[in-house]
PDB file of C-alpha atoms in Angstrom:
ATOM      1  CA  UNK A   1      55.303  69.956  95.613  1.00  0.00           C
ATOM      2  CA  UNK A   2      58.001  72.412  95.060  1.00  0.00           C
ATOM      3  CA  UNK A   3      57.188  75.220  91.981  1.00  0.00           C
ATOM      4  CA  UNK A   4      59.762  74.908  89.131  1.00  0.00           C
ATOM      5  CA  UNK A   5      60.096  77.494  86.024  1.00  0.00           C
ATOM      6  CA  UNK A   6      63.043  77.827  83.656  1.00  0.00           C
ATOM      7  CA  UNK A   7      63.535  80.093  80.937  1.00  0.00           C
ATOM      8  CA  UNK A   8      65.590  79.792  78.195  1.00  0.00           C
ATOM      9  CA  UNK A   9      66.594  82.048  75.401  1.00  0.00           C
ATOM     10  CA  UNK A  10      65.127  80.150  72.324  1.00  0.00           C
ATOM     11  CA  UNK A  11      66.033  82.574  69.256  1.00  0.00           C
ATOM     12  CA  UNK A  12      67.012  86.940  68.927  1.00  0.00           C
ATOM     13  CA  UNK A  13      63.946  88.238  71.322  1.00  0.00           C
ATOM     14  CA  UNK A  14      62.360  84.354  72.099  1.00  0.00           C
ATOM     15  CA  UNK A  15      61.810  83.113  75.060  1.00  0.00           C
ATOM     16  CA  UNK A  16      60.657  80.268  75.839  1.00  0.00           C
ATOM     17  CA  UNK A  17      59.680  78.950  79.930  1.00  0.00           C
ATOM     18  CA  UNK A  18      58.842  75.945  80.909  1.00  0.00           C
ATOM     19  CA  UNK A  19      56.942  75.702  84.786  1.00  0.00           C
ATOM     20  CA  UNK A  20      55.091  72.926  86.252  1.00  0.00           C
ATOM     21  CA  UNK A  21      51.395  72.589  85.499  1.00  0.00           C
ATOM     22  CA  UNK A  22      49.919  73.574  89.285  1.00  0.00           C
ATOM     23  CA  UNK A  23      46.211  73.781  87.374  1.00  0.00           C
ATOM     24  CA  UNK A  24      46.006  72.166  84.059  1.00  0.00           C
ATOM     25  CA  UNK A  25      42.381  74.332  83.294  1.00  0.00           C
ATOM     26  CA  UNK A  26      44.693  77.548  83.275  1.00  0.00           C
ATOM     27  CA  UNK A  27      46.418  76.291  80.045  1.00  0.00           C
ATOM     28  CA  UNK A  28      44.881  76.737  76.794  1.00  0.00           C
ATOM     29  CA  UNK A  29      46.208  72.917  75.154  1.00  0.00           C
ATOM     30  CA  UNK A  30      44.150  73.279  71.885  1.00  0.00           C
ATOM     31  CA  UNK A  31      46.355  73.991  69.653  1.00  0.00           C
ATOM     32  CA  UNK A  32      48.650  70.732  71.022  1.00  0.00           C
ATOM     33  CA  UNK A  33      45.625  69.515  70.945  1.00  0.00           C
ATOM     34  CA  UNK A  34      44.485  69.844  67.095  1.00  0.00           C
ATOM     35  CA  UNK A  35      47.704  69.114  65.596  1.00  0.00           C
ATOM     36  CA  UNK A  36      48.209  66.058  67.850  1.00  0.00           C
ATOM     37  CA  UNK A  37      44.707  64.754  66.446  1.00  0.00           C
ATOM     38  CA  UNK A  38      45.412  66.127  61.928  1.00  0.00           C
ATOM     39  CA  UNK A  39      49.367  63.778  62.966  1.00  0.00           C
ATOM     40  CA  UNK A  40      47.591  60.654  64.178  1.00  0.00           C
ATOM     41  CA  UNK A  41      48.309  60.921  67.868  1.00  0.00           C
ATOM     42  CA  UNK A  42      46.061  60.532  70.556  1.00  0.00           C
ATOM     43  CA  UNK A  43      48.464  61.358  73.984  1.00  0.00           C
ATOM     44  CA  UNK A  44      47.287  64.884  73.866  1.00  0.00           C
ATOM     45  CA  UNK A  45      43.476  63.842  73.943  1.00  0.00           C
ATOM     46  CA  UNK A  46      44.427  61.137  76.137  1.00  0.00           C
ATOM     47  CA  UNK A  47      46.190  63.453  79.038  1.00  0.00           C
ATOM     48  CA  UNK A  48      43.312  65.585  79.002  1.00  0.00           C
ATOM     49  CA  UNK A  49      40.683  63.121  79.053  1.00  0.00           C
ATOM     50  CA  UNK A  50      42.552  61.255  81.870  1.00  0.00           C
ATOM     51  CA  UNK A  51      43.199  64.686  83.966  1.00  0.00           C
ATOM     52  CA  UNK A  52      39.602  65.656  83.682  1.00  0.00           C
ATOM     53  CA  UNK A  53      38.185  62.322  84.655  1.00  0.00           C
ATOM     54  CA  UNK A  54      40.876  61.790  86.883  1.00  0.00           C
ATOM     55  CA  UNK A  55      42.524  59.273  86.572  1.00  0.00           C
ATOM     56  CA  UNK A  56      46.065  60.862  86.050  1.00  0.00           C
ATOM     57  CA  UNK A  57      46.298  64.119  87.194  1.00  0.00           C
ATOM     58  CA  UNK A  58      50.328  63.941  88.145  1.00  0.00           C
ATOM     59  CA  UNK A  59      49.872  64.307  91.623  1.00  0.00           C
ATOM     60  CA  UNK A  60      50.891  61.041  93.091  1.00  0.00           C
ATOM     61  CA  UNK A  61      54.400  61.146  94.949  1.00  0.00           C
ATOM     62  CA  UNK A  62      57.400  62.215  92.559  1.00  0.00           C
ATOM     63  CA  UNK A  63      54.693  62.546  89.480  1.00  0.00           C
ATOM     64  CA  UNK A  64      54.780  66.053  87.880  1.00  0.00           C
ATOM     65  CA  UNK A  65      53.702  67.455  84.457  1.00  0.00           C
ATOM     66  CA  UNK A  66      55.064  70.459  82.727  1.00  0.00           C
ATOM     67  CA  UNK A  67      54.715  72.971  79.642  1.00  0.00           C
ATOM     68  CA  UNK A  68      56.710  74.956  77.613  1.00  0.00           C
ATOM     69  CA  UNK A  69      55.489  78.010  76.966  1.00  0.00           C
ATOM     70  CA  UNK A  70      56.355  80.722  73.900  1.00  0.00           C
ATOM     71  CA  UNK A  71      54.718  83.981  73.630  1.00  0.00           C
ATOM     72  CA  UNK A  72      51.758  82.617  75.882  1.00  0.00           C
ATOM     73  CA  UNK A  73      51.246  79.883  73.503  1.00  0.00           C
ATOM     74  CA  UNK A  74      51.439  76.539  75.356  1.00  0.00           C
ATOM     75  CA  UNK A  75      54.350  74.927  72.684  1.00  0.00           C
ATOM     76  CA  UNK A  76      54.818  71.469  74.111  1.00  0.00           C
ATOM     77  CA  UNK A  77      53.736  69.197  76.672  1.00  0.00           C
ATOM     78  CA  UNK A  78      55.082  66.328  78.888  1.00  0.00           C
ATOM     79  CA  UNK A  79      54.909  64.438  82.031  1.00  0.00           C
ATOM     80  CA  UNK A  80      56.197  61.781  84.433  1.00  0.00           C
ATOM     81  CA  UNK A  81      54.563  59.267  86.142  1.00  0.00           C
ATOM     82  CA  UNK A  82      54.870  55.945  88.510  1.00  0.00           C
ATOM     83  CA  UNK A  83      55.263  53.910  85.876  1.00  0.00           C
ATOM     84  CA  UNK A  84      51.452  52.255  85.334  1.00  0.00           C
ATOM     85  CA  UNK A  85      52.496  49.050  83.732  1.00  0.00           C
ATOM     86  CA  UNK A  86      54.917  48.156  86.729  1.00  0.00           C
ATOM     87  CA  UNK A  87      54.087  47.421  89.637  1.00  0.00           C
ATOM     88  CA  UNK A  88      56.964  49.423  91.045  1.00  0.00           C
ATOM     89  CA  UNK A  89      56.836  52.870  92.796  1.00  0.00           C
ATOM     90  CA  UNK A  90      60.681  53.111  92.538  1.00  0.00           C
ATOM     91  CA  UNK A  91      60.478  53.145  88.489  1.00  0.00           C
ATOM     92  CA  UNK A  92      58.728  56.488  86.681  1.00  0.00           C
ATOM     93  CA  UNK A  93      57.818  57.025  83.109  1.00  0.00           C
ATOM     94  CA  UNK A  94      57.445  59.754  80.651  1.00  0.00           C
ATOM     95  CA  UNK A  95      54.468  60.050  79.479  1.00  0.00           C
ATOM     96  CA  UNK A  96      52.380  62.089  77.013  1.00  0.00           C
ATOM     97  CA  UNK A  97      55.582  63.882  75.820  1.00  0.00           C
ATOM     98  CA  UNK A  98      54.307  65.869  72.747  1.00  0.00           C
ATOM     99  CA  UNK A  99      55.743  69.075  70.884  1.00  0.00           C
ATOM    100  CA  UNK A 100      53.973  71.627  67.877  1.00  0.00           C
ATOM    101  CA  UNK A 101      55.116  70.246  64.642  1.00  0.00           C
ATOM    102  CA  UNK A 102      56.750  74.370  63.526  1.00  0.00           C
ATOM    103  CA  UNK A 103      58.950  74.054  67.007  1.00  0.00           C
ATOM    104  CA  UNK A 104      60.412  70.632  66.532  1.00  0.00           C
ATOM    105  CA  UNK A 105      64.179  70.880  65.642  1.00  0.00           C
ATOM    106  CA  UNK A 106      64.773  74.236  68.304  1.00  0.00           C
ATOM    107  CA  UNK A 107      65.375  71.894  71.574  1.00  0.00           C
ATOM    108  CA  UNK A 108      61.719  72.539  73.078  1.00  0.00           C
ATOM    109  CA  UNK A 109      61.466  68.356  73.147  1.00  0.00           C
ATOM    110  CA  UNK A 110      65.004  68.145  74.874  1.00  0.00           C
ATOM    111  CA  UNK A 111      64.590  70.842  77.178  1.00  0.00           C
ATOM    112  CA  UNK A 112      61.108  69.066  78.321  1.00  0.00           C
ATOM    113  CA  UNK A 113      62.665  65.603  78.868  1.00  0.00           C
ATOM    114  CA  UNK A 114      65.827  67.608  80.790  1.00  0.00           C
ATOM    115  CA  UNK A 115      63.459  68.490  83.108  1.00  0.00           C
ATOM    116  CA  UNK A 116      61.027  65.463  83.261  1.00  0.00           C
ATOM    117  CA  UNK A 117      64.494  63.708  83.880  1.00  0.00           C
ATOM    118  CA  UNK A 118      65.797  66.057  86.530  1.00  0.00           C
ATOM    119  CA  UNK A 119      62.637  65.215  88.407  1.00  0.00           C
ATOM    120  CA  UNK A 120      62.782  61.916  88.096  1.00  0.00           C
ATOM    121  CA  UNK A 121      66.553  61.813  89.502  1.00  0.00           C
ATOM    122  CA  UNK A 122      64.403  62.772  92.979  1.00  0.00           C
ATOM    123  CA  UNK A 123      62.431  60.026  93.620  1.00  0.00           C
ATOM    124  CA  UNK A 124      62.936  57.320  91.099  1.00  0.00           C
ATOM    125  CA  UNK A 125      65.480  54.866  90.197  1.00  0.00           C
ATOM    126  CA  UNK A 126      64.359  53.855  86.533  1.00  0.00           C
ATOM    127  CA  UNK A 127      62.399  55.735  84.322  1.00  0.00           C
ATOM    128  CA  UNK A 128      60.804  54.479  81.329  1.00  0.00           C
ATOM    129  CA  UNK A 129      60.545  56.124  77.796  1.00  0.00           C
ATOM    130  CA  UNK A 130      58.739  54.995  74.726  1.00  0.00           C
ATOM    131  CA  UNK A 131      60.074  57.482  71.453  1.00  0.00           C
ATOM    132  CA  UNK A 132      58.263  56.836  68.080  1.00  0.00           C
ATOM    133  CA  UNK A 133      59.405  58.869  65.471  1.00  0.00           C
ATOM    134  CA  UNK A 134      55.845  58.653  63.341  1.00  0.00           C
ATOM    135  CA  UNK A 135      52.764  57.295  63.969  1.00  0.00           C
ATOM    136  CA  UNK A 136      52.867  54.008  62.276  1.00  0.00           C
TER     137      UNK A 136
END
């Protein structure tokens, strides 16, 4: 699995990187994590629970799972996987794509999915995205 980081100038003395999660435990995720949980969504909780029982840890063939990173602060979250409700190595699927609620609007969500889709273009020939706007 090759390393990947990208930084990007976010706003005057911002930066923002986004790398590829090589050890999920080095990544403090609770405050993802909290607001995920007070907004009604469980794919936070879910990714973690499934990493540390493992049963999805992003390490089968073209799977990978990244962060984006401001000031230390782990900002938003996202990942791509064989798709699990195929039955079809060929087709991937974001998954647990989630962002802080105070960095929504600045691109953090678009820059994620850029490179969850630039991954993708590797190894898969479909990929699969679910987008709700609110929990309902």
């Amino acid at each position: 699995m090759k390393e990947r980081q990208i930084m990007y100038q976010m706003r005057v003395n911002t930066t923002m990187l986004i790398e590829r999660v090589t050890y999920f435990e080095q990544y403090n995720l609770n405050s993802l994590l909290d607001d995920s949980i007070s907004e009604g969504y469980n794919m936070v909780q879910k990714l973690q629970d499934e990493y540390t029982d493992g049963s999805n840890k992003f390490n089968r063939f073209g799977e990978s799972l990244f962060v984006a990173i401001i000031d230390e602060e782990v900002i938003g979250i996202g990942g791509l996987n064989i798709d699990p409700y195929l039955d079809l190595i060929d087709v991937g699927r974001v998954r647990h794509l989630y962002v802080l609620p105070r960095h929504r609007g600045s691109g953090v969500g678009k820059k994620l999915l850029g490179m969850i889709i630039e991954e993708a273009k590797e190894v898969f020939s479909y990929i699969n995205f679910i987008y709700r706007k609110s929990n309902c």
